[in-house]
Structure formats: C-alpha cells, structure tokens
C-alpha cells in the first residue's frame, strides 16, 4: 500500500494506521459508517471530507453533527466504548482513509498513554467545536448562522471558478438547514434573501458564493 501519511495526525496514532491500516477509497455520498450498525473499524481520513449525522426516530430525519477532515479519525468512540454505532458517516467529497479494526485501535489506546492522550486531545477539540455551535444556535439568527457556516465551509469544500471568482459548494439546502439547526423552510427564506442581495445563487445540491463581502455582512460581527 502506498500512503504518504496525514500531516497533523499524532505520531503514535499515525504509526498504528500506517502499520495495520487498509486503504479505503470513497466517493461523494457514500456511507462509510451506518448508525446502529456493528461494523468493525476506525477510519483515519487521508483526503476528502465527511459529515457525521444522526437519524431521529425516522430514517428521513437527520441531524448533521459535524464535518470531519484530515487529520481527524471517525469511529473511535464505539471502538473504545463498544456497542452499535451512534451516528452515520457520509462522504461529502471523494477521498481516502486508512481503516484499522476496533480491536487494534482499542488495544493501542489501552496500552499506550501517549495514544490515549492524543485521542483525548482530539475529542476535546471536537467537543469545543460542538459547544461553540450550540452557543451560536442560541445566540444568532438563522441568517447569521447560515452565512457563518458557508464562510467556514468555503476554504474547506469550495471549488473556485478562476474566471469569475465564484466559489461552489456541493451542499444541499437540507444539509445546510441541518448544520445550522434550522428548519428547511427557514433556510429557504434565508437563501432567498441572500440571493436578492447578490451574495449567492443556488441550484440542486449546490450553493455558489458570488459576493464574499455581502456574505460576510450577513454573518455575526
């Protein structure tokens, strides 16, 4: 297997994935981990981006919990705690990851304090990000939250048209609604307002940013 590693992943964890990991390639829209499943494996993202989501009582009800990119890992919680998967992981873009078994990952964390500390730091950062998102949901309007989310996603997932400078995000209105904790109807109204201001345009599964300053003006100060 040819793998150049992921800058930023803790060396102890990197050594495990490099030594025992199998390369996984995924395409946009592919489900890598199924909520409720017992599939064995922890993934270290190499390239691309995934979203972590949870289903409600109905499979049609989804809440986007987080975006994960290299050098983050997914599936680690259940590897340590056991039990069925508490969330699904779906690819936002094409990419690659290294997969190790739950047993190998858990054994390393149990035996190596440096690995346990690295995992703790990663989980702590993810918790801080989740807490910040919760504060924003309570403090800002839907328009402010949507503008802030789009601005954050642009450098991570955006594709820039060199001729016009417009930035395309492969992101549906429903995904944006889930991400900012709003109803789809509220996001439709928000995007309509931003379209009128010339900040963006929308099409099926895509949001295109045309006026960065207008989008910034709509975001929290």
Short mmCIF file of C-alpha atoms in Angstrom, two decimals, residues 5 20 23-24 34 50-51 59-60 102 111 133 142 158 173 179 194 214:
data_model
loop_
_atom_site.label_atom_id
_atom_site.label_comp_id
_atom_site.label_asym_id
_atom_site.label_seq_id
_atom_site.Cartn_x
_atom_site.Cartn_y
_atom_site.Cartn_z
CA UNK A 5 0.52 9.91 5.75
CA UNK A 20 -2.12 -2.02 10.26
CA UNK A 23 -6.66 1.83 2.31
CA UNK A 24 -10.30 2.77 1.71
CA UNK A 34 -24.04 3.24 9.44
CA UNK A 50 -17.14 13.55 5.56
CA UNK A 51 -20.16 14.59 7.58
CA UNK A 59 -34.71 7.46 8.81
CA UNK A 60 -35.88 10.59 7.00
CA UNK A 102 -11.78 -1.77 16.63
CA UNK A 111 -1.68 0.08 26.31
CA UNK A 133 -22.00 25.53 17.52
CA UNK A 142 -30.78 31.66 11.09
CA UNK A 158 -15.28 25.20 -2.01
CA UNK A 173 -30.29 23.33 1.30
CA UNK A 179 -25.97 22.03 10.00
CA UNK A 194 -29.09 36.23 0.26
CA UNK A 214 -22.19 40.53 1.14
#
